[in-house]
Amino acid sequence: MSSFLYFILPALGGYTLTSLYLLKNPHILHRKKRTAFYCTHISHRGGCGERIESTMEAFTHAVEQGTQMLEMDVHLTRDGHIVVSHDENLLRQTGHDVTISSLNLQDLPLYKDRLEVTFYARHYSSGADRKFALLEDVFRKFPKLPISIEIKENNSQLIKKVSELVKCYNREDITVWASVSSSIMKECRETNDCMPYSFSMKRGVLLLLLFYSGLLPFVPLGESLLQFYLPCIFNRTFIPEIRILRNKLVISLVQKITMRKSLFEHLAARGIQVHLFVCNEDEDIKAAFEFGATGVMSDYPSLLSNYLSRNRCQE
């Protein structure tokens, strides 16, 4: 037993020291990613706290406020149009219990004239524009603006059409594949591997396991972005539907495990951007940057712009 410890303890010590050194100096093993964009200000659903979510009015307003990236979700209509919408079922957004895939574009109902902000409880947005936007219209109006597109359903036709549209508008380097599902992300990458992509949920869990085991500095990563919830918004500005996430102890544990500044700094040093969301109050924006986020996603683009402006002046 003593001879075993004689060899194993120095080996573990050497592994730990090497891992810690490479965690702080990832350039020794990895070439830094060079994405065509670097975004500090990201507008969630186009800035859905200040205008009706995912409308052209919302996107235009966010850009006018200085956003550097739009985040959105897309679905496919029955007649093959790519529509920007968070939900496939339109009950929450329109009051009509119908799905986008069951309707032709011309039959889509209008958004409600007043819509609750999902990540800011008891707050509502409104606007003059209540029409669902087409992804192509967004590409056409904002040809140089980075966009993160989340695919929520494993729909090969949708993924193929998004890829074709991205290629058509020559924006593969500034359009990001995003999905919680690993299987959907796999199909997105197989369809178009020239587009940068973010961590899926499964890959995010693996990232944490690699970090805590000390293996992360040795492992190559293909992702260009990590987009993750800021846990401290739970049960304050955001009330989750999942019961276990309403437990303060659970959220506290999630925050301690996931919000590791050394992890985020390591990713940033490897050229992987870290976006925390959805930050709708100054204290949350501040917390996100203090944790090591390179960018913040908000429903309130003017709020985020004002925060960034104030803090630049203080530096």
Short mmCIF file of C-alpha atoms in Angstrom, two decimals:
data_model
loop_
_atom_site.label_atom_id
_atom_site.label_comp_id
_atom_site.label_asym_id
_atom_site.label_seq_id
_atom_site.Cartn_x
_atom_site.Cartn_y
_atom_site.Cartn_z
CA MET A 1 0.00 0.00 0.00
CA SER A 2 2.82 2.41 0.91
CA SER A 3 4.59 1.75 -2.39
CA PHE A 4 1.33 2.43 -4.25
CA LEU A 5 0.93 5.76 -2.46
CA TYR A 6 4.58 6.52 -3.12
CA PHE A 7 3.87 6.55 -6.86
CA ILE A 8 0.27 7.71 -6.99
CA LEU A 9 0.53 10.80 -4.78
CA PRO A 10 3.30 12.50 -6.80
CA ALA A 11 1.45 11.59 -10.01
CA LEU A 12 -1.77 13.16 -8.72
CA GLY A 13 0.12 16.20 -7.54
CA GLY A 14 1.82 16.60 -10.89
CA TYR A 15 -1.48 16.15 -12.74
CA THR A 16 -3.20 18.75 -10.56
CA LEU A 17 -0.46 21.33 -10.97
CA THR A 18 -0.27 20.76 -14.72
CA SER A 19 -4.05 21.01 -15.06
CA LEU A 20 -4.18 24.25 -13.07
CA TYR A 21 -1.33 25.75 -15.07
CA LEU A 22 -2.93 24.85 -18.41
CA LEU A 23 -6.32 26.10 -17.17
CA LYS A 24 -4.77 29.55 -16.83
CA ASN A 25 -2.62 29.20 -19.96
CA PRO A 26 -4.74 27.35 -22.56
CA HIS A 27 -2.74 28.82 -25.46
CA ILE A 28 -0.03 26.24 -24.78
CA LEU A 29 -2.25 23.41 -26.10
CA HIS A 30 -4.99 25.20 -28.02
CA ARG A 31 -5.09 27.80 -30.74
CA LYS A 32 -7.49 30.60 -29.81
CA LYS A 33 -10.72 30.60 -31.83
CA ARG A 34 -11.14 33.59 -34.11
CA THR A 35 -14.84 34.18 -34.62
CA ALA A 36 -16.00 36.96 -36.93
CA PHE A 37 -17.84 38.63 -34.04
CA TYR A 38 -17.45 39.48 -30.38
CA CYS A 39 -20.68 40.46 -28.65
CA THR A 40 -21.14 42.04 -25.24
CA HIS A 41 -24.72 43.21 -25.83
CA ILE A 42 -27.21 40.50 -26.90
CA SER A 43 -30.96 41.07 -27.28
CA HIS A 44 -33.07 38.10 -26.17
CA ARG A 45 -35.97 37.52 -28.59
CA GLY A 46 -35.00 40.85 -30.10
CA GLY A 47 -35.41 42.73 -26.83
CA CYS A 48 -38.87 41.52 -25.92
CA GLY A 49 -39.22 43.73 -22.85
CA GLU A 50 -39.38 46.91 -24.88
CA ARG A 51 -41.32 45.74 -27.95
CA ILE A 52 -43.43 42.69 -28.82
CA GLU A 53 -41.00 39.76 -28.95
CA SER A 54 -39.41 38.63 -32.20
CA THR A 55 -41.08 41.26 -34.40
CA MET A 56 -39.27 43.42 -36.93
CA GLU A 57 -40.09 46.40 -34.70
CA ALA A 58 -38.33 44.69 -31.78
CA PHE A 59 -35.26 43.82 -33.85
CA THR A 60 -35.05 47.34 -35.29
CA HIS A 61 -35.41 48.92 -31.86
CA ALA A 62 -32.70 46.66 -30.39
CA VAL A 63 -30.28 47.59 -33.17
CA GLU A 64 -31.05 51.28 -32.63
CA GLN A 65 -30.17 50.79 -28.96
CA GLY A 66 -26.78 49.38 -29.92
CA THR A 67 -27.24 45.64 -29.64
CA GLN A 68 -24.42 43.56 -31.11
CA MET A 69 -26.36 40.31 -31.54
CA LEU A 70 -29.97 39.22 -31.91
CA GLU A 71 -31.13 35.98 -30.32
CA MET A 72 -34.15 34.23 -31.78
CA ASP A 73 -35.97 30.93 -32.36
CA VAL A 74 -37.44 29.77 -35.66
CA HIS A 75 -40.18 27.44 -36.89
CA LEU A 76 -41.52 26.37 -40.26
CA THR A 77 -45.02 27.13 -41.57
CA ARG A 78 -47.05 24.57 -43.48
CA ASP A 79 -46.19 26.30 -46.76
CA GLY A 80 -42.46 26.28 -45.99
CA HIS A 81 -41.67 29.77 -44.65
CA ILE A 82 -39.18 30.21 -41.79
CA VAL A 83 -40.93 32.25 -39.12
CA VAL A 84 -39.23 33.82 -36.11
CA SER A 85 -41.10 32.69 -33.01
CA HIS A 86 -40.15 31.31 -29.62
CA ASP A 87 -43.12 28.94 -29.46
CA GLU A 88 -44.41 26.44 -32.00
CA ASN A 89 -47.83 26.58 -30.35
CA LEU A 90 -49.18 30.13 -30.49
CA LEU A 91 -51.51 30.13 -27.49
CA ARG A 92 -49.22 32.17 -25.21
CA GLN A 93 -48.31 34.70 -27.87
CA THR A 94 -51.61 35.12 -29.71
CA GLY A 95 -54.37 33.54 -27.63
CA HIS A 96 -55.03 31.02 -30.42
CA ASP A 97 -54.33 27.36 -29.68
CA VAL A 98 -52.77 26.56 -33.06
CA THR A 99 -49.29 25.57 -34.23
CA ILE A 100 -47.12 27.34 -36.76
CA SER A 101 -46.55 24.11 -38.68
CA SER A 102 -50.31 23.67 -39.18
CA LEU A 103 -50.80 27.10 -40.78
CA ASN A 104 -49.76 28.83 -43.97
CA LEU A 105 -47.88 32.09 -43.54
CA GLN A 106 -50.87 34.25 -44.49
CA ASP A 107 -53.02 32.54 -41.85
CA LEU A 108 -50.77 33.23 -38.86
CA PRO A 109 -52.66 35.25 -36.22
CA LEU A 110 -51.30 38.51 -34.81
CA TYR A 111 -49.49 38.72 -31.50
CA LYS A 112 -51.52 39.90 -28.52
CA ASP A 113 -51.37 43.67 -28.15
CA ARG A 114 -49.85 43.20 -24.68
CA LEU A 115 -47.50 40.30 -23.91
CA GLU A 116 -46.00 39.26 -20.59
CA VAL A 117 -42.19 39.19 -20.52
CA THR A 118 -41.28 35.58 -19.72
CA PHE A 119 -38.09 36.44 -17.83
CA TYR A 120 -39.47 39.45 -15.98
CA ALA A 121 -42.52 38.40 -14.01
CA ARG A 122 -45.50 40.80 -14.02
CA HIS A 123 -43.94 43.00 -16.68
CA TYR A 124 -45.48 43.42 -20.12
CA SER A 125 -44.40 44.65 -23.51
CA SER A 126 -46.38 46.22 -26.34
CA GLY A 127 -45.76 47.74 -29.73
CA ALA A 128 -47.25 48.80 -33.03
CA ASP A 129 -45.93 45.72 -34.86
CA ARG A 130 -47.79 42.50 -34.01
CA LYS A 131 -46.88 40.47 -37.09
CA PHE A 132 -44.63 37.41 -37.03
CA ALA A 133 -41.33 38.14 -38.75
CA LEU A 134 -39.71 36.05 -41.45
CA LEU A 135 -36.10 35.05 -40.91
CA GLU A 136 -35.31 36.21 -44.44
CA ASP A 137 -36.61 39.70 -43.66
CA VAL A 138 -34.30 39.84 -40.63
CA PHE A 139 -31.32 38.75 -42.75
CA ARG A 140 -32.21 41.27 -45.43
CA LYS A 141 -32.54 44.20 -43.03
CA PHE A 142 -29.51 43.39 -40.85
CA PRO A 143 -26.98 41.78 -43.23
CA LYS A 144 -23.91 42.35 -41.02
CA LEU A 145 -25.43 41.75 -37.59
CA PRO A 146 -24.54 38.50 -35.75
CA ILE A 147 -27.59 36.35 -35.01
CA SER A 148 -28.00 33.32 -32.75
CA ILE A 149 -30.70 31.00 -34.07
CA GLU A 150 -32.11 28.37 -31.73
CA ILE A 151 -33.63 25.27 -33.30
CA LYS A 152 -36.12 23.69 -30.91
CA GLU A 153 -37.54 20.87 -33.04
CA ASN A 154 -35.79 18.07 -34.87
CA ASN A 155 -37.08 19.13 -38.26
CA SER A 156 -34.68 18.33 -41.08
CA GLN A 157 -36.54 20.55 -43.54
CA LEU A 158 -36.35 23.53 -41.18
CA ILE A 159 -32.64 23.03 -40.52
CA LYS A 160 -31.92 22.68 -44.24
CA LYS A 161 -33.90 25.81 -45.11
CA VAL A 162 -32.16 27.85 -42.40
CA SER A 163 -28.78 26.70 -43.72
CA GLU A 164 -29.71 27.56 -47.30
CA LEU A 165 -30.92 31.01 -46.26
CA VAL A 166 -27.73 31.65 -44.30
CA LYS A 167 -25.67 30.69 -47.36
CA CYS A 168 -27.85 32.79 -49.66
CA TYR A 169 -27.18 35.90 -47.58
CA ASN A 170 -23.48 35.05 -47.19
CA ARG A 171 -23.55 35.12 -43.40
CA GLU A 172 -22.24 31.72 -42.31
CA ASP A 173 -19.52 33.29 -40.15
CA ILE A 174 -21.94 35.51 -38.18
CA THR A 175 -24.91 33.17 -37.73
CA VAL A 176 -24.82 30.76 -34.80
CA TRP A 177 -26.47 27.36 -34.48
CA ALA A 178 -28.04 27.02 -31.01
CA SER A 179 -30.02 24.17 -29.49
CA VAL A 180 -30.51 22.56 -26.10
CA SER A 181 -30.73 19.16 -27.79
CA SER A 182 -27.53 17.34 -28.75
CA SER A 183 -29.29 15.37 -31.48
CA ILE A 184 -30.65 18.56 -33.07
CA MET A 185 -27.25 20.21 -32.82
CA LYS A 186 -25.67 17.20 -34.50
CA GLU A 187 -28.03 17.54 -37.46
CA CYS A 188 -27.44 21.30 -37.64
CA ARG A 189 -23.70 20.76 -37.81
CA GLU A 190 -24.03 17.97 -40.38
CA THR A 191 -26.17 20.27 -42.50
CA ASN A 192 -23.79 23.23 -42.27
CA ASP A 193 -20.51 22.86 -40.42
CA CYS A 194 -19.25 26.28 -41.50
CA MET A 195 -21.47 28.04 -38.98
CA PRO A 196 -20.26 28.56 -35.39
CA TYR A 197 -22.30 26.74 -32.78
CA SER A 198 -23.02 26.85 -29.06
CA PHE A 199 -22.99 24.20 -26.35
CA SER A 200 -26.02 21.92 -26.12
CA MET A 201 -27.25 20.89 -22.66
CA LYS A 202 -25.45 17.55 -22.81
CA ARG A 203 -22.21 19.16 -23.92
CA GLY A 204 -22.61 21.77 -21.17
CA VAL A 205 -22.82 19.04 -18.53
CA LEU A 206 -19.75 17.38 -20.05
CA LEU A 207 -17.96 20.74 -19.92
CA LEU A 208 -18.58 20.93 -16.16
CA LEU A 209 -17.39 17.34 -15.64
CA LEU A 210 -14.20 18.08 -17.56
CA PHE A 211 -13.67 21.25 -15.54
CA TYR A 212 -14.08 19.62 -12.13
CA SER A 213 -12.02 16.56 -13.08
CA GLY A 214 -9.17 18.75 -14.29
CA LEU A 215 -9.35 17.35 -17.82
CA LEU A 216 -10.74 20.45 -19.51
CA PRO A 217 -7.38 22.05 -20.40
CA PHE A 218 -6.41 18.90 -22.33
CA VAL A 219 -9.63 18.51 -24.34
CA PRO A 220 -10.35 20.30 -27.67
CA LEU A 221 -13.71 22.13 -27.92
CA GLY A 222 -15.55 22.80 -31.16
CA GLU A 223 -18.10 25.24 -29.76
CA SER A 224 -17.71 29.00 -30.16
CA LEU A 225 -20.30 30.08 -27.56
CA LEU A 226 -21.59 29.04 -24.16
CA GLN A 227 -25.06 30.45 -23.52
CA PHE A 228 -26.43 29.73 -20.05
CA TYR A 229 -28.94 30.97 -17.49
CA LEU A 230 -27.79 33.29 -14.74
CA PRO A 231 -29.14 31.22 -11.81
CA CYS A 232 -29.80 34.17 -9.48
CA ILE A 233 -32.70 35.36 -11.68
CA PHE A 234 -34.68 32.23 -10.77
CA ASN A 235 -37.63 32.85 -8.43
CA ARG A 236 -37.01 36.58 -8.60
CA THR A 237 -37.40 37.97 -12.12
CA PHE A 238 -38.06 34.53 -13.63
CA ILE A 239 -40.52 32.05 -12.12
CA PRO A 240 -39.74 28.58 -13.55
CA GLU A 241 -42.48 26.08 -14.35
CA ILE A 242 -40.37 23.13 -13.20
CA ARG A 243 -41.13 22.65 -9.50
CA ILE A 244 -37.64 21.64 -8.36
CA LEU A 245 -36.21 24.88 -9.77
CA ARG A 246 -38.40 26.83 -7.34
CA ASN A 247 -36.33 25.45 -4.48
CA LYS A 248 -33.86 28.10 -3.28
CA LEU A 249 -31.36 25.48 -2.11
CA VAL A 250 -31.33 23.82 -5.53
CA ILE A 251 -30.76 27.14 -7.31
CA SER A 252 -28.02 28.06 -4.85
CA LEU A 253 -26.30 24.75 -5.56
CA VAL A 254 -26.67 25.21 -9.34
CA GLN A 255 -25.12 28.66 -9.05
CA LYS A 256 -22.15 27.40 -7.02
CA ILE A 257 -21.51 24.60 -9.52
CA THR A 258 -21.97 26.51 -12.77
CA MET A 259 -20.89 30.09 -12.09
CA ARG A 260 -17.14 29.50 -11.94
CA LYS A 261 -15.08 32.50 -12.97
CA SER A 262 -12.00 30.36 -13.64
CA LEU A 263 -14.05 28.24 -16.07
CA PHE A 264 -15.39 31.26 -17.93
CA GLU A 265 -11.97 32.89 -18.08
CA HIS A 266 -10.49 29.67 -19.49
CA LEU A 267 -13.17 29.53 -22.19
CA ALA A 268 -12.67 33.20 -23.04
CA ALA A 269 -8.92 32.66 -23.32
CA ARG A 270 -9.66 29.91 -25.85
CA GLY A 271 -11.87 32.29 -27.86
CA ILE A 272 -15.16 30.83 -26.65
CA GLN A 273 -17.64 33.57 -25.74
CA VAL A 274 -19.75 33.19 -22.59
CA HIS A 275 -23.23 34.73 -22.70
CA LEU A 276 -25.35 34.69 -19.53
CA PHE A 277 -29.10 35.33 -19.65
CA VAL A 278 -31.68 36.70 -19.14
CA CYS A 279 -30.50 39.79 -17.25
CA ASN A 280 -33.26 42.37 -16.90
CA GLU A 281 -32.01 44.37 -13.93
CA ASP A 282 -28.74 46.22 -13.33
CA GLU A 283 -27.77 43.94 -10.45
CA ASP A 284 -28.08 40.88 -12.69
CA ILE A 285 -26.04 42.45 -15.48
CA LYS A 286 -23.37 43.33 -12.92
CA ALA A 287 -23.42 39.80 -11.46
CA ALA A 288 -23.06 38.22 -14.90
CA PHE A 289 -19.96 40.24 -15.74
CA GLU A 290 -18.49 39.63 -12.28
CA PHE A 291 -18.87 35.88 -12.82
CA GLY A 292 -16.78 36.25 -15.96
CA ALA A 293 -19.35 36.50 -18.77
CA THR A 294 -18.05 38.05 -21.97
CA GLY A 295 -21.57 39.07 -22.96
CA VAL A 296 -25.01 39.53 -21.43
CA MET A 297 -28.39 38.73 -22.94
CA SER A 298 -31.31 40.93 -21.95
CA ASP A 299 -34.95 41.55 -22.82
CA TYR A 300 -34.25 45.28 -22.36
CA PRO A 301 -31.66 46.49 -24.88
CA SER A 302 -31.82 50.12 -23.70
CA LEU A 303 -31.26 49.04 -20.09
CA LEU A 304 -28.22 47.00 -21.09
CA SER A 305 -26.86 49.80 -23.28
CA ASN A 306 -27.22 52.30 -20.45
CA TYR A 307 -25.45 49.96 -18.03
CA LEU A 308 -22.56 49.38 -20.42
CA SER A 309 -22.28 53.11 -21.14
CA ARG A 310 -22.22 54.03 -17.45
CA ASN A 311 -19.61 51.43 -16.61
CA ARG A 312 -17.37 52.36 -19.53
CA CYS A 313 -17.39 55.92 -18.23
CA GLN A 314 -16.39 54.72 -14.77
CA GLU A 315 -13.42 52.69 -16.02
#
